[in-house]
Short mmCIF file of C-alpha atoms (C1' of nucleotides) in Angstrom, two decimals:
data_model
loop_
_atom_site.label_atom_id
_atom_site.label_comp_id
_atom_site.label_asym_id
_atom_site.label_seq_id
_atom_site.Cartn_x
_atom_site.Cartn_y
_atom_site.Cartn_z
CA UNK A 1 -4.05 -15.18 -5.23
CA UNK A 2 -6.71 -12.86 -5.24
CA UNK A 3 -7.59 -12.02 -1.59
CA UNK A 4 -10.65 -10.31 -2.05
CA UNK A 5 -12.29 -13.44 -2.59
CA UNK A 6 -16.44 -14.53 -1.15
CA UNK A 7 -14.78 -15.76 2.12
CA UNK A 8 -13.81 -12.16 3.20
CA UNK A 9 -17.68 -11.59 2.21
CA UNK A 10 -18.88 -13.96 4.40
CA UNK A 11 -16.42 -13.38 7.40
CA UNK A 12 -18.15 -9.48 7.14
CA UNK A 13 -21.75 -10.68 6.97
CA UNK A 14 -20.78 -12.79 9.74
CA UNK A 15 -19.02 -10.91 11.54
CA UNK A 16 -21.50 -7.96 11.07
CA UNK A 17 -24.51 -10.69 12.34
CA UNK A 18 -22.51 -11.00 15.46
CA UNK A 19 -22.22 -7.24 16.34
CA UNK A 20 -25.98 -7.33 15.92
CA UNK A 21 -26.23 -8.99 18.69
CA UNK A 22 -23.50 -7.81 20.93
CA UNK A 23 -21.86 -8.31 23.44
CA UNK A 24 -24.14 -11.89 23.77
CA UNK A 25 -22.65 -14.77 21.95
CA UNK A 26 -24.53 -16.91 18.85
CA UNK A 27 -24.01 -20.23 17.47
CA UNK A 28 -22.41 -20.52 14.35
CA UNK A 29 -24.90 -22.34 13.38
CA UNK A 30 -27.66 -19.71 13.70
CA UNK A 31 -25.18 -17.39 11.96
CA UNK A 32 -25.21 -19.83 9.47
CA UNK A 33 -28.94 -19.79 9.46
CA UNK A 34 -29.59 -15.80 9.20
CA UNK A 35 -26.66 -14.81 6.78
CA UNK A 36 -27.44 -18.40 4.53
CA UNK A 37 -23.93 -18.89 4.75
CA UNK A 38 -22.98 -23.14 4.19
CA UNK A 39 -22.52 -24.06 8.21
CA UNK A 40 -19.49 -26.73 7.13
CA UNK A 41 -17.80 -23.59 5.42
CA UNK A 42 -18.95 -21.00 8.20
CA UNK A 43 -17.38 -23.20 10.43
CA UNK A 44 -13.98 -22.96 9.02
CA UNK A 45 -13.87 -19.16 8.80
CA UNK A 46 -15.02 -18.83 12.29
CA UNK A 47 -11.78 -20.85 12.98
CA UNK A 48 -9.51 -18.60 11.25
CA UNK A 49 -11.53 -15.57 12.84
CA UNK A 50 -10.68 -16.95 16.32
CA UNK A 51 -7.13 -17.93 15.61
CA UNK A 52 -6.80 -14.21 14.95
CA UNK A 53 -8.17 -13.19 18.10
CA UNK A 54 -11.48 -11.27 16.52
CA UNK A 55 -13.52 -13.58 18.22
CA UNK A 56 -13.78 -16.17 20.79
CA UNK A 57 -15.37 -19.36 21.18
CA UNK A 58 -16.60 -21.16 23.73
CA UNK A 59 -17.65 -25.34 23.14
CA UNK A 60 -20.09 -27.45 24.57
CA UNK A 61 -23.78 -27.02 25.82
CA UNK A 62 -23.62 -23.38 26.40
CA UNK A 63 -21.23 -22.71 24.00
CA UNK A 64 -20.97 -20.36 21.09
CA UNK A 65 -19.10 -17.63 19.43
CA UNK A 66 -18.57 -14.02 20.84
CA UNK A 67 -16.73 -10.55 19.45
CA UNK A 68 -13.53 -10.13 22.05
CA UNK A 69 -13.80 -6.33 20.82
CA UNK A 70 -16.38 -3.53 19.78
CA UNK A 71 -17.59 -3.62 16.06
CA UNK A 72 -15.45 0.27 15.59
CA UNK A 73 -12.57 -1.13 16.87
CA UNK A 74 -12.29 -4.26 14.08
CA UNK A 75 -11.27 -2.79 10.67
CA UNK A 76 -12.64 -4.92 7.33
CA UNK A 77 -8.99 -5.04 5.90
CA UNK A 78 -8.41 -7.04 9.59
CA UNK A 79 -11.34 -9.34 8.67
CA UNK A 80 -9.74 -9.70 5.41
CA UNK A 81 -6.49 -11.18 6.47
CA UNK A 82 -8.23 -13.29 9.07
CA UNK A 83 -10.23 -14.72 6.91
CA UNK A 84 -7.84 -15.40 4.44
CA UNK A 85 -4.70 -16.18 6.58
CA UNK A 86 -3.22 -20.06 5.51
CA UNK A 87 -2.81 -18.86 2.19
CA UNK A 88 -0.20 -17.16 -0.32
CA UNK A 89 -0.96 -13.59 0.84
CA UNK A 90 -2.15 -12.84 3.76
CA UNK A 91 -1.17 -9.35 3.87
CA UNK A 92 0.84 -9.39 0.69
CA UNK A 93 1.23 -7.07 -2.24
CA UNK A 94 -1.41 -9.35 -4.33
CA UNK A 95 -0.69 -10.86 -7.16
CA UNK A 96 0.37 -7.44 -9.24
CA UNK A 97 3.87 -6.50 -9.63
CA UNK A 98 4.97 -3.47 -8.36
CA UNK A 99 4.59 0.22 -9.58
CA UNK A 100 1.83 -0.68 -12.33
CA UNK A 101 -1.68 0.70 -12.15
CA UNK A 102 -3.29 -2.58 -11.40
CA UNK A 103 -1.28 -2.75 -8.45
CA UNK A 104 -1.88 1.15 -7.27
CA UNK A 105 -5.61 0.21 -7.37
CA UNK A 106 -5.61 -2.73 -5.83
CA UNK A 107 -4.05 -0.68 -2.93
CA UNK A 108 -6.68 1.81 -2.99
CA UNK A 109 -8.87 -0.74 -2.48
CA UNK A 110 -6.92 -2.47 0.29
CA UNK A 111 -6.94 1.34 2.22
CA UNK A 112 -10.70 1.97 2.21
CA UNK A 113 -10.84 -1.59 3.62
CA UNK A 114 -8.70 -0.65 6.48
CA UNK A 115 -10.08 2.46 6.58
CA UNK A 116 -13.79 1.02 7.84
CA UNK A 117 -14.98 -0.67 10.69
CA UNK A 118 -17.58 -3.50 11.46
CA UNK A 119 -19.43 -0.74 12.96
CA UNK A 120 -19.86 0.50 9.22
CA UNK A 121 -21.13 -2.62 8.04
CA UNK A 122 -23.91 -2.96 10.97
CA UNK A 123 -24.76 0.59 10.13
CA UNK A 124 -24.61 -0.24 6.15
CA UNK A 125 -27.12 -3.34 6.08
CA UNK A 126 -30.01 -1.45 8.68
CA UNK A 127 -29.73 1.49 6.03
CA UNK A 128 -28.90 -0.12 2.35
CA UNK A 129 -26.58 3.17 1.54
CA UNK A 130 -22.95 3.02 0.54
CA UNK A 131 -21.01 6.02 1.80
CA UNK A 132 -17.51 5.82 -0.14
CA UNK A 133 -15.78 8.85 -0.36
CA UNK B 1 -15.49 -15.71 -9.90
CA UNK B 2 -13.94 -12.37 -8.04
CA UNK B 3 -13.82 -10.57 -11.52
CA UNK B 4 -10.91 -8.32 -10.59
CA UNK B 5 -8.24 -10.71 -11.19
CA UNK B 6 -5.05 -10.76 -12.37
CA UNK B 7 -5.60 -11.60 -15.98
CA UNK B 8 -7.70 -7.75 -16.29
CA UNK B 9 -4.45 -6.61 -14.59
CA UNK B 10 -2.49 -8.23 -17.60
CA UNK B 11 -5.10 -6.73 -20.59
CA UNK B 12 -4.77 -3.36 -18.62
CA UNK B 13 -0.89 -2.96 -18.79
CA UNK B 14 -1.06 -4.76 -22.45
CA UNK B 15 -2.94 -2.32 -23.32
CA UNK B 16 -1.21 0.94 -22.52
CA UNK B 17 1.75 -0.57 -23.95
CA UNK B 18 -0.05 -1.03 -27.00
CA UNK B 19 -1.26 2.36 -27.06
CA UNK B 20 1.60 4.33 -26.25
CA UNK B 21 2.73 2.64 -29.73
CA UNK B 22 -0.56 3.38 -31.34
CA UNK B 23 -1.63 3.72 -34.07
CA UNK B 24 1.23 1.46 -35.17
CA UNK B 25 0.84 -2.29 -34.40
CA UNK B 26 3.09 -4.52 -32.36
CA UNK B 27 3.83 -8.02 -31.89
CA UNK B 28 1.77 -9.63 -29.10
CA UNK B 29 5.55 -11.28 -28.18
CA UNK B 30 6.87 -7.81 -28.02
CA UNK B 31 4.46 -6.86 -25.50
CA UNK B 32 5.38 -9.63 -23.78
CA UNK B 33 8.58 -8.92 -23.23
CA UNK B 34 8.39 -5.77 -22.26
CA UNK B 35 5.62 -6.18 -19.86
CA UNK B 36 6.91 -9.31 -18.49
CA UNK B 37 3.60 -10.89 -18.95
CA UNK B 38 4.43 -14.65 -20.43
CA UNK B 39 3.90 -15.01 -24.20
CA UNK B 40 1.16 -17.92 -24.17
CA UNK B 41 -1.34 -16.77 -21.55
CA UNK B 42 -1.26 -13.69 -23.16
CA UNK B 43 -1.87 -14.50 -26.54
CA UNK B 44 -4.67 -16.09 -25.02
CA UNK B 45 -5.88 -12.59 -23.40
CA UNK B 46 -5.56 -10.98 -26.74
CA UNK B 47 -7.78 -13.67 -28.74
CA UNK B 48 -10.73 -12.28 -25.91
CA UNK B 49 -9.58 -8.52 -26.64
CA UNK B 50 -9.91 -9.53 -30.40
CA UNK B 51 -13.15 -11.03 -29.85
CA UNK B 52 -14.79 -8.18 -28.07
CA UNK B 53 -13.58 -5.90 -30.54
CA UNK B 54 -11.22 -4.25 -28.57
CA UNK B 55 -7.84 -4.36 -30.85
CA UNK B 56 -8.05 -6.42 -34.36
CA UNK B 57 -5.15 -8.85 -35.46
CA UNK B 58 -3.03 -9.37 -38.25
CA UNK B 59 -1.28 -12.75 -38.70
CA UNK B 60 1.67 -13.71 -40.69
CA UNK B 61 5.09 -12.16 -41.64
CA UNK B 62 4.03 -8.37 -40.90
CA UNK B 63 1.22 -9.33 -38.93
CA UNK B 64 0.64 -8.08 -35.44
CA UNK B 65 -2.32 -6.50 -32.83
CA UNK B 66 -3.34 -2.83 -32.84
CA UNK B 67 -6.23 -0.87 -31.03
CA UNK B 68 -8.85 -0.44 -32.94
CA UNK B 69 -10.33 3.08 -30.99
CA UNK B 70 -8.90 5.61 -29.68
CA UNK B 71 -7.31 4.72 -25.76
CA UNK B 72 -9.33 7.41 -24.41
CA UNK B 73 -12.58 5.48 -25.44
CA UNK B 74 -11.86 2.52 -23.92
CA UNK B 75 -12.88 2.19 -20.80
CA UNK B 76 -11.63 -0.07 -17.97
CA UNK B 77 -14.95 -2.13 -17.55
CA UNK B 78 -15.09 -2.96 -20.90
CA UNK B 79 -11.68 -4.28 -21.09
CA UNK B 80 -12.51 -6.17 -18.03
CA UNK B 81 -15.50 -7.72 -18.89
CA UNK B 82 -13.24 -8.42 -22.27
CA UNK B 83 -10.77 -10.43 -20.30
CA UNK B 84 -13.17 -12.63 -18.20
CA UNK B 85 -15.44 -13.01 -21.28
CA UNK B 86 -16.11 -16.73 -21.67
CA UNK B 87 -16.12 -17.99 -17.55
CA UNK B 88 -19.34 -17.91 -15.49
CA UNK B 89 -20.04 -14.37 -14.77
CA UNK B 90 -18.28 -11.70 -17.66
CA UNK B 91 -20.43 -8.79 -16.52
CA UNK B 92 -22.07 -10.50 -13.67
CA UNK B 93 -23.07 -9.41 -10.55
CA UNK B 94 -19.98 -11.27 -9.00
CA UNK B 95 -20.18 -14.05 -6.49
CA UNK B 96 -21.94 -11.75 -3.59
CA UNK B 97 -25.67 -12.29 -2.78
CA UNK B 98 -27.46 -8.65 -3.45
CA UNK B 99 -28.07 -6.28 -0.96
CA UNK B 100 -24.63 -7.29 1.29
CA UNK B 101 -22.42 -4.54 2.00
CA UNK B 102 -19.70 -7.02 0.04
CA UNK B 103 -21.53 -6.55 -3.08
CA UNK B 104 -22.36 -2.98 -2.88
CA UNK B 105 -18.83 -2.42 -2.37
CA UNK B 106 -17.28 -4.27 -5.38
CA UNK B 107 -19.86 -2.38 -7.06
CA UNK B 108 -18.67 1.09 -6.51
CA UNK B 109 -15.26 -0.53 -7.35
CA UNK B 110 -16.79 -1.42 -10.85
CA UNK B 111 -18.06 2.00 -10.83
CA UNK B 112 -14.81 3.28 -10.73
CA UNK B 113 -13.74 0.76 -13.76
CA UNK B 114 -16.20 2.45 -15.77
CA UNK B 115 -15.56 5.64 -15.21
CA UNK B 116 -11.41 5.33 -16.29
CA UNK B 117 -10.12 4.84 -19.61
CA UNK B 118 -6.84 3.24 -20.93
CA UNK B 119 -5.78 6.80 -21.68
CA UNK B 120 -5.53 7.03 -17.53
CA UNK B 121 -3.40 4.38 -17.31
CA UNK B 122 -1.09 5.15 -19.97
CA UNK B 123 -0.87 8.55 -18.01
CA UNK B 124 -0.40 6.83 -15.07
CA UNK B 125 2.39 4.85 -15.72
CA UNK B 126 4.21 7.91 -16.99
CA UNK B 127 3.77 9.58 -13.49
CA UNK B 128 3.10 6.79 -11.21
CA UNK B 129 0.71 8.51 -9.76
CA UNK B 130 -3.16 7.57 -9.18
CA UNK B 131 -5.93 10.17 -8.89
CA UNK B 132 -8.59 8.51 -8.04
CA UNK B 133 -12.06 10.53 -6.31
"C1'" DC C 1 -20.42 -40.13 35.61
"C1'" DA C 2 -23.33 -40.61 31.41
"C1'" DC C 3 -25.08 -37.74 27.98
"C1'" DA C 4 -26.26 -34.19 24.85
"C1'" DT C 5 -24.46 -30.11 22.74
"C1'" DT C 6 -21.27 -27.37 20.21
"C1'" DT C 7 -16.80 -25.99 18.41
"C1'" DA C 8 -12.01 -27.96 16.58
"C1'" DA C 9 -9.34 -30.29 13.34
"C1'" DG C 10 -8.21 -32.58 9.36
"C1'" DA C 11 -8.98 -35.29 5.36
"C1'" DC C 12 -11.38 -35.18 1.15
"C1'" DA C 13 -13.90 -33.69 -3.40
"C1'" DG C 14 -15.21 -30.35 -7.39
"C1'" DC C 15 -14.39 -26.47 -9.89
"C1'" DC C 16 -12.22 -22.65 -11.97
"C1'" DA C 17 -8.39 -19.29 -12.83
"C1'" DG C 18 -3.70 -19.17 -14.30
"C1'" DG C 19 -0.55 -21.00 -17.33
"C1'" DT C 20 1.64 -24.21 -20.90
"C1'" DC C 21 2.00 -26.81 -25.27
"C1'" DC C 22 1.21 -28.12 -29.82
"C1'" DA C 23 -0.83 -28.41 -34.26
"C1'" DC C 24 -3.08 -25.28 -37.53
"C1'" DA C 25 -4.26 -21.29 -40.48
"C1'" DA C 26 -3.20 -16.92 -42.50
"C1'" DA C 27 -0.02 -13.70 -44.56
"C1'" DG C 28 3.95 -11.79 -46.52
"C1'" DT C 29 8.81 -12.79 -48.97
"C1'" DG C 30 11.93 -14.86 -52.11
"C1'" DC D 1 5.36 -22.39 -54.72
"C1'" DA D 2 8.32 -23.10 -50.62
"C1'" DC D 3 9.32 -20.92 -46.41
"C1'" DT D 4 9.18 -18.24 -42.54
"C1'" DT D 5 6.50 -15.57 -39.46
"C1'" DT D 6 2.68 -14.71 -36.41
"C1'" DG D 7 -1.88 -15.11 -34.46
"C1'" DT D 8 -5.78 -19.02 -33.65
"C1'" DG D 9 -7.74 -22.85 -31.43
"C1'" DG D 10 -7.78 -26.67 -28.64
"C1'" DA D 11 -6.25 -29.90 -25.32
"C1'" DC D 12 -3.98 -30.21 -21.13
"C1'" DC D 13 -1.83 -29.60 -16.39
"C1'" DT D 14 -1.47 -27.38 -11.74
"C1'" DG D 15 -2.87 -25.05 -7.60
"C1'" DG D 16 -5.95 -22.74 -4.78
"C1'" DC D 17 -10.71 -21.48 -3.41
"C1'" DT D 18 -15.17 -23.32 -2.08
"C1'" DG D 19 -17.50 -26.58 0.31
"C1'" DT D 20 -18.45 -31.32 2.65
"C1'" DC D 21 -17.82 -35.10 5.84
"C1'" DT D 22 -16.14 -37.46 9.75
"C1'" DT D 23 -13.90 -37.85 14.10
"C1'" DA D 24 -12.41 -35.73 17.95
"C1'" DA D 25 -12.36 -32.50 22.16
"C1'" DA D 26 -14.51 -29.48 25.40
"C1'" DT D 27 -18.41 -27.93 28.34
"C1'" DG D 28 -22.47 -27.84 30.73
"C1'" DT D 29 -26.80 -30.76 32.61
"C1'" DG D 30 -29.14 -34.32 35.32
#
DNA sequence: CACATTTAAGACAGCCAGGTCCACAAAGTG
DNA sequence: CACTTTGTGGACCTGGCTGTCTTAAATGTG
């Protein structure tokens, strides 16, 4: 129910490990590596990440995962549904009914996320610094 | 383990309907009903709100739950940790590693928790409106 | 073409939040 | 004291998130 669960915090780290190294591509696996993410698990976000178009993969020798955009042009709250899509909510209104507070800041939440970029992350974790409104 | 789930939701809007009627005491069933909220989880949600110290109990004939502080010195944290007391984390640092961008951002959301009191939700749901920084 | 590499896909397991049910204890009423 | 009311406490079920494992499918190398 919740969708801001620790997959949508991996899919960022991940996501934000890739940009890093831009416009190369990595193996998951060394994604998996750096971020200390659980490879099996990585693995099945990456799949929902490229089913979404965010990234792209490529298999065999050579292979590996690359971003098909730049890091400002992929917005967290897009991660978010990517990484979550197969589920109840996807996009949805959460799990709190309409017009009570819970629900009016859950949607505050939901607008910073689509209010930042991947960009922001990269620029977060070289700097350590939140800077919310 | 995401510690903004829907069962603080449920305390929250318990809550302001229990203070709106304050200082008088209500039946947890009447809350119920008028916050749609079924009867059984949240009787369970008050025994935690009990426990923490939150609103005290009275059972039998006239029995019934009341706040035990004023709404505007209750703040949204507590009531939060309140609801989640008794699973793994209560007032942890949620499920995100330290120094991630996730975690620094559910903390400034926690942040925000503990800076609102019930007495901003109650005026909330009379405007349906959310000022929030 | 044989082989190693790397993602894809799906079945499977463990755990916890959300939610229900039922027997019990307290508290007032007659 | 009998009875009704109302919160307490515990067991219990269900579904989804987290994570693993195994078998494929694709892609380059020699």
């Amino acid at each position: 129910m919740t969708s801001y669960s620790q997959t949508t915090g991996y899919a960022i780290e991940a996501l934000a490990c890739l940009a890093r190294q831009a416009p190369d591509s990595m193996l998951v696996r060394e994604i998996a590596v750096l971020t200390e993410i659980p490879l099996p698990y990585l693995s099945k976000i990456f799949q929902r990440l490229v089913e979404a178009g965010i990234v792209e993969s490529k298999r065999g020798y050579k292979g590996g995962v690359r971003l098909t955009r730049s890091p400002d042009e992929i917005s967290l709250l897009e991660i978010n549904s990517a990484a979550e899509s197969g589920k109840s909510g996807e996009l949805s209104e959460e799990s709190a009914r309409p017009g009570t507070f819970w629900q009016a800041f859950h949607q505050s939440y939901r607008d910073k996320l689509a209010a930042m970029t991947l960009a922001d992350v990269v620029d977060y974790e070289g700097h350590h610094q939140l800077a919310m409104s």
